[in-house]
Tab-separated table of C-alpha atoms and ligand atoms in Angstrom:
chain	number	residue	atom	x	y	z
A	1	MET	CA	0.218	-7.274	-2.294
A	2	PRO	CA	-0.532	-3.686	-3.214
A	3	GLU	CA	2.322	-1.422	-2.181
A	4	LEU	CA	2.372	2.372	-1.886
A	5	PRO	CA	2.618	3.042	-5.640
A	6	GLU	CA	-0.266	0.675	-6.362
A	7	VAL	CA	-2.384	2.223	-3.616
A	8	GLU	CA	-1.599	5.670	-5.034
A	9	THR	CA	-2.699	4.436	-8.470
A	10	VAL	CA	-5.936	3.106	-6.977
A	11	ARG	CA	-6.483	6.500	-5.315
A	12	ARG	CA	-5.950	8.471	-8.523
A	13	THR	CA	-8.091	6.098	-10.576
A	14	LEU	CA	-10.969	6.035	-8.078
A	15	LYS	CA	-10.900	9.826	-7.815
A	16	ASN	CA	-11.693	10.075	-11.506
A	17	PHE	CA	-14.869	8.099	-11.022
A	18	ILE	CA	-16.393	8.621	-7.595
A	19	ILE	CA	-15.741	12.186	-6.448
A	20	GLY	CA	-19.088	13.954	-6.083
A	21	LYS	CA	-21.063	10.724	-5.826
A	22	LYS	CA	-23.570	10.428	-3.011
A	23	ILE	CA	-23.809	7.218	-1.030
A	24	PHE	CA	-27.403	6.031	-1.222
A	25	ASP	CA	-26.824	2.806	0.700
A	26	ILE	CA	-24.091	0.387	1.807
A	27	GLN	CA	-24.369	-3.376	2.003
A	28	VAL	CA	-21.869	-5.259	4.134
A	29	HIS	CA	-21.800	-8.935	3.216
A	30	TYR	CA	-18.876	-9.938	5.397
A	31	ASP	CA	-18.883	-8.179	8.753
A	32	LYS	CA	-15.214	-8.566	9.638
A	33	ILE	CA	-14.095	-6.358	6.747
A	34	VAL	CA	-15.549	-3.421	8.701
A	35	GLU	CA	-13.699	-2.699	11.940
A	36	GLY	CA	-16.122	-1.860	14.709
A	37	ASP	CA	-19.893	-1.878	14.290
A	38	SER	CA	-20.825	-2.362	10.633
A	39	HIS	CA	-24.341	-1.034	11.258
A	40	GLN	CA	-22.840	2.206	12.552
A	41	PHE	CA	-20.480	2.304	9.545
A	42	ILE	CA	-23.468	2.104	7.199
A	43	GLU	CA	-25.697	4.566	9.043
A	44	THR	CA	-22.923	7.145	9.448
A	45	LEU	CA	-21.930	7.200	5.787
A	46	LYS	CA	-25.357	6.898	4.152
A	47	GLY	CA	-26.463	10.135	2.531
A	48	GLN	CA	-22.966	11.644	2.451
A	49	THR	CA	-21.117	12.597	-0.726
A	50	ILE	CA	-17.531	11.561	-1.448
A	51	ARG	CA	-15.463	14.743	-1.597
A	52	ASP	CA	-11.884	13.534	-1.805
A	53	ILE	CA	-9.590	10.534	-1.437
A	54	ASP	CA	-6.322	10.896	0.457
A	55	ARG	CA	-3.521	8.389	0.992
A	56	VAL	CA	-1.133	7.948	3.889
A	57	GLY	CA	1.380	5.126	3.456
A	58	LYS	CA	-0.668	2.196	2.179
A	59	TYR	CA	-3.946	3.489	3.622
A	60	LEU	CA	-6.637	5.128	1.538
A	61	ILE	CA	-8.847	7.714	3.237
A	62	PHE	CA	-12.227	8.478	1.701
A	63	ILE	CA	-13.347	11.949	2.782
A	64	LEU	CA	-17.053	12.686	2.841
A	65	ASP	CA	-19.214	15.655	3.907
A	66	LYS	CA	-18.950	15.093	7.638
A	67	ASP	CA	-16.930	11.930	8.185
A	68	ALA	CA	-14.240	9.808	6.611
A	69	PHE	CA	-13.383	6.154	6.308
A	70	ILE	CA	-10.053	4.410	6.020
A	71	SER	CA	-9.381	1.460	3.732
A	72	HIS	CA	-6.405	-0.877	3.831
A	73	LEU	CA	-6.232	-3.343	0.936
A	74	ARG	CA	-3.773	-5.715	2.661
A	75	MET	CA	-3.036	-8.729	0.421
A	76	GLU	CA	-5.772	-8.895	-2.197
A	77	GLY	CA	-8.166	-6.001	-1.715
A	78	LYS	CA	-9.409	-4.039	-4.702
A	79	TYR	CA	-12.300	-1.855	-5.770
A	80	ASN	CA	-14.684	-2.682	-8.568
A	81	LEU	CA	-16.745	0.054	-10.175
A	82	THR	CA	-19.874	-1.171	-11.828
A	83	ASP	CA	-23.541	-0.479	-12.359
A	84	ALA	CA	-26.196	-1.807	-10.002
A	85	PHE	CA	-27.355	-4.485	-12.425
A	86	LYS	CA	-24.218	-6.566	-12.344
A	87	PRO	CA	-24.649	-9.497	-9.933
A	88	LEU	CA	-22.342	-9.482	-6.925
A	89	ASN	CA	-19.476	-11.909	-7.134
A	90	LYS	CA	-18.714	-13.973	-4.053
A	91	HIS	CA	-15.586	-11.977	-3.225
A	92	GLU	CA	-17.343	-8.602	-3.175
A	93	HIS	CA	-17.884	-8.002	0.528
A	94	VAL	CA	-18.892	-4.358	0.841
A	95	ASN	CA	-21.085	-2.634	-1.677
A	96	PHE	CA	-21.334	1.160	-1.821
A	97	ILE	CA	-24.448	2.034	-3.787
A	98	PHE	CA	-24.446	5.557	-5.184
A	99	SER	CA	-27.533	7.646	-5.856
A	100	ASP	CA	-26.831	7.549	-9.618
A	101	HIS	CA	-27.190	3.717	-9.516
A	102	SER	CA	-23.503	3.095	-9.985
A	103	GLU	CA	-21.680	1.066	-7.364
A	104	MET	CA	-18.231	0.755	-5.836
A	105	ARG	CA	-17.625	-2.734	-4.497
A	106	TYR	CA	-14.830	-3.756	-2.208
A	107	GLN	CA	-13.548	-7.156	-3.322
A	108	ASP	CA	-11.096	-9.236	-1.333
A	109	THR	CA	-10.493	-12.925	-1.996
A	110	ARG	CA	-8.537	-13.390	1.224
A	111	LYS	CA	-10.645	-11.062	3.370
A	112	PHE	CA	-7.626	-9.475	5.098
A	113	GLY	CA	-8.457	-5.899	4.088
A	114	ARG	CA	-10.221	-3.542	6.463
A	115	LEU	CA	-12.561	-0.544	6.359
A	116	LYS	CA	-12.925	1.743	9.347
A	117	LEU	CA	-14.772	4.941	10.177
A	118	ALA	CA	-12.490	7.889	10.891
A	119	SER	CA	-12.627	11.537	11.804
A	120	LYS	CA	-12.497	13.761	8.747
A	121	ASP	CA	-10.493	16.380	10.650
A	122	SER	CA	-7.996	14.295	12.596
A	123	TYR	CA	-7.494	10.964	10.805
A	124	ARG	CA	-3.758	11.587	10.447
A	125	LEU	CA	-3.441	12.090	14.198
A	126	ASP	CA	-5.524	9.042	15.164
A	127	LEU	CA	-4.675	5.357	15.080
A	128	PRO	CA	-3.699	3.590	12.927
A	129	LEU	CA	-2.243	6.430	10.829
A	130	SER	CA	-0.594	8.191	13.784
A	131	LYS	CA	1.817	5.272	14.171
A	132	LEU	CA	3.177	5.534	10.624
A	133	GLY	CA	6.614	6.920	9.906
A	134	PRO	CA	7.169	9.449	7.116
A	135	GLU	CA	7.027	8.468	3.461
A	136	PRO	CA	10.555	8.397	1.993
A	137	TRP	CA	10.280	11.765	0.203
A	138	ASN	CA	9.339	13.460	3.513
A	139	ALA	CA	11.843	11.607	5.645
A	140	ASP	CA	14.447	13.247	7.821
A	141	VAL	CA	17.585	11.145	7.278
A	142	GLU	CA	18.896	11.696	10.809
A	143	GLN	CA	15.634	10.475	12.319
A	144	ILE	CA	15.612	7.382	10.083
A	145	TYR	CA	19.257	6.736	10.921
A	146	GLN	CA	18.484	6.871	14.650
A	147	SER	CA	15.641	4.359	14.283
A	148	ILE	CA	17.652	1.928	12.138
A	149	HIS	CA	20.914	2.332	14.017
A	150	LYS	CA	19.501	1.172	17.340
A	151	SER	CA	18.259	-2.127	15.886
A	152	ARG	CA	19.990	-5.427	15.227
A	153	LEU	CA	17.216	-6.580	12.928
A	154	PRO	CA	18.058	-7.123	9.244
A	155	ILE	CA	17.765	-3.941	7.173
A	156	LYS	CA	15.206	-5.687	4.957
A	157	THR	CA	12.928	-6.148	7.981
A	158	LEU	CA	13.463	-2.549	9.114
A	159	LEU	CA	12.534	-1.218	5.661
A	160	LEU	CA	9.209	-3.046	6.009
A	161	ASP	CA	8.545	-1.516	9.444
A	162	GLN	CA	5.866	1.072	8.655
A	163	THR	CA	6.595	2.981	11.868
A	164	ILE	CA	10.083	3.828	10.526
A	165	LEU	CA	9.241	4.546	6.888
A	166	ALA	CA	5.714	4.276	5.511
A	167	GLY	CA	4.859	2.653	2.227
A	168	ILE	CA	7.624	0.143	1.514
A	169	GLY	CA	6.423	-3.431	0.982
A	170	ASN	CA	8.266	-6.641	0.246
A	171	ILE	CA	8.830	-6.188	-3.492
A	172	TYR	CA	10.203	-2.660	-3.232
A	173	ALA	CA	12.280	-3.489	-0.138
A	174	ASN	CA	14.098	-6.097	-2.259
A	175	GLU	CA	14.591	-3.613	-5.084
A	176	ILE	CA	15.781	-0.860	-2.712
A	177	CYS	CA	18.428	-3.151	-1.158
A	178	PHE	CA	19.611	-4.163	-4.627
A	179	ARG	CA	19.873	-0.607	-5.927
A	180	THR	CA	21.826	0.498	-2.853
A	181	LYS	CA	23.982	-2.667	-2.978
A	182	ILE	CA	23.128	-3.476	0.617
A	183	ASN	CA	22.833	-7.088	1.688
A	184	PRO	CA	19.266	-7.423	3.027
A	185	THR	CA	20.444	-9.467	6.039
A	186	THR	CA	22.761	-6.683	7.303
A	187	PRO	CA	21.779	-5.653	10.842
A	188	GLY	CA	20.526	-2.075	11.153
A	189	ASN	CA	23.267	-1.107	13.609
A	190	ARG	CA	25.963	-1.958	11.029
A	191	ILE	CA	24.777	0.547	8.452
A	192	SER	CA	26.385	3.989	8.298
A	193	ARG	CA	24.631	7.339	8.187
A	194	LYS	CA	25.787	7.806	4.596
A	195	ARG	CA	24.275	4.479	3.537
A	196	ILE	CA	21.001	5.298	5.306
A	197	ALA	CA	20.876	8.568	3.371
A	198	GLU	CA	21.329	6.545	0.152
A	199	LEU	CA	18.616	4.109	1.213
A	200	VAL	CA	16.122	6.903	1.854
A	201	ASP	CA	17.026	8.560	-1.449
A	202	ILE	CA	16.721	5.344	-3.485
A	203	SER	CA	13.454	4.432	-1.705
A	204	SER	CA	12.035	7.761	-2.709
A	205	GLN	CA	13.211	7.327	-6.316
A	206	ILE	CA	11.894	3.778	-6.706
A	207	LEU	CA	8.459	4.542	-5.258
A	208	SER	CA	8.172	7.717	-7.355
A	209	GLU	CA	9.133	5.854	-10.542
A	210	ALA	CA	6.554	3.180	-9.791
A	211	ILE	CA	3.838	5.775	-9.213
A	212	LYS	CA	4.698	7.355	-12.566
A	213	GLN	CA	4.453	3.997	-14.333
A	214	GLY	CA	1.192	3.130	-12.594
A	215	GLY	CA	-0.319	6.394	-13.638
A	216	THR	CA	0.175	5.534	-17.278
A	217	THR	CA	-0.718	1.845	-17.328
A	218	ILE	CA	-4.192	1.858	-15.803
A	219	HIS	CA	-6.539	2.303	-18.722
A	220	SER	CA	-9.573	0.367	-17.653
A	221	PHE	CA	-11.051	-0.766	-14.422
A	222	ASP	CA	-14.018	-2.944	-15.228
A	223	SER	CA	-12.310	-6.192	-16.166
A	224	ASN	CA	-9.933	-6.690	-13.268
A	225	GLY	CA	-11.025	-4.130	-10.723
A	226	ILE	CA	-8.824	-1.379	-9.404
A	227	SER	CA	-5.987	-3.103	-7.651
A	228	GLY	CA	-3.357	-0.738	-9.016
A	229	LEU	CA	-1.124	-3.673	-9.832
A	230	PHE	CA	1.083	-3.166	-12.816
A	231	GLN	CA	4.313	-4.386	-14.269
A	232	VAL	CA	7.222	-2.566	-12.746
A	233	ASN	CA	10.738	-2.982	-13.926
A	234	LEU	CA	11.983	-5.402	-11.289
A	235	GLN	CA	15.717	-6.003	-11.201
A	236	VAL	CA	15.966	-8.523	-8.405
A	237	HIS	CA	12.567	-9.491	-6.990
A	238	GLN	CA	11.658	-12.959	-8.356
A	239	GLN	CA	14.491	-12.688	-10.883
A	240	LYS	CA	16.990	-15.413	-11.748
A	241	ASN	CA	20.074	-13.487	-12.842
A	242	CYS	CA	21.568	-10.243	-11.638
A	243	PRO	CA	21.276	-7.531	-14.313
A	244	ALA	CA	24.632	-6.059	-13.149
A	245	CYS	CA	26.933	-9.102	-12.917
A	246	GLN	CA	24.776	-11.875	-14.476
A	247	GLY	CA	25.348	-13.958	-11.313
A	248	THR	CA	22.614	-16.074	-9.756
A	249	ILE	CA	20.129	-14.270	-7.542
A	250	ILE	CA	19.512	-15.927	-4.208
A	251	LYS	CA	16.165	-16.261	-2.487
A	252	LYS	CA	16.228	-16.320	1.280
A	253	MET	CA	13.460	-15.958	3.845
A	254	ILE	CA	14.129	-12.984	6.122
A	255	ASN	CA	11.625	-12.670	8.935
A	256	GLY	CA	9.192	-14.770	6.912
A	257	ARG	CA	9.373	-12.687	3.755
A	258	GLY	CA	10.858	-13.870	0.459
A	259	SER	CA	14.003	-11.840	-0.086
A	260	TYR	CA	15.931	-11.797	-3.349
A	261	TYR	CA	19.466	-10.518	-3.636
A	262	CYS	CA	22.707	-10.890	-5.556
A	263	PRO	CA	25.411	-12.182	-3.165
A	264	HIS	CA	28.114	-10.721	-5.423
A	265	CYS	CA	26.748	-7.181	-5.790
A	266	GLN	CA	25.222	-7.068	-2.304
A	267	LYS	CA	28.109	-8.336	-0.236
A	268	LYS	CA	27.717	-8.446	3.479
A	269	ARG	CA	30.055	-5.881	4.991
A	270	SER	CA	31.487	-6.243	8.414
B	1	LIG	ZN1	25.167	-9.018	-9.169
């Protein structure tokens, strides 16, 4: 699943190719990808030029002359950039045709991703973006502490709650717990202010490092599409042995998500 750093990489990569391009037409091949009326989506955006791409949490916001649209890649979404002559593949569901005959195609094998019209001026204040918490580098530790401290849910689950902190997905939540030596099953109300400050700090560091790596590993887009996925240096997620103590890493489902941790380095504190 694309996480914040991958979505940021997609944003930066797409910006290099589509800023200034005018949308000549849009074809929607699978209606549910577009939230609301897909005909309205098409008619509103046709004729407008893409001016910028913003990102809030894991959402991309395409900003045009008069309107905007939001894109969430969910599990498998990605963008393919191609020329008009390449036949559509069966997973390309929305096709943005530019006036220079190039195309941006939204591909999604699992069809969970969504596109939605938005206001260019107030998209941050409207749903769904208005519900998002701050990204870790903008977070106020006291505010995050208050949100986490009142919950008995496992810290791993709280890190994934986008209304508390935006942009942390399953892989990075595992890595953040490992780097802060917090057991992912620890209830939120058992974690001190000091530890929350560490968590926010490490979250910020890990996501920033991943963005840096992503920015240097995406060299081409035409073979695999722009998914932003790249090899990050994972210490615990899907690993067998702990890089710190060489002990066995445990996999446990926490709230339905595969969680990896070292029971020796991430002891549960009472
Ligand atoms: Zn260990």
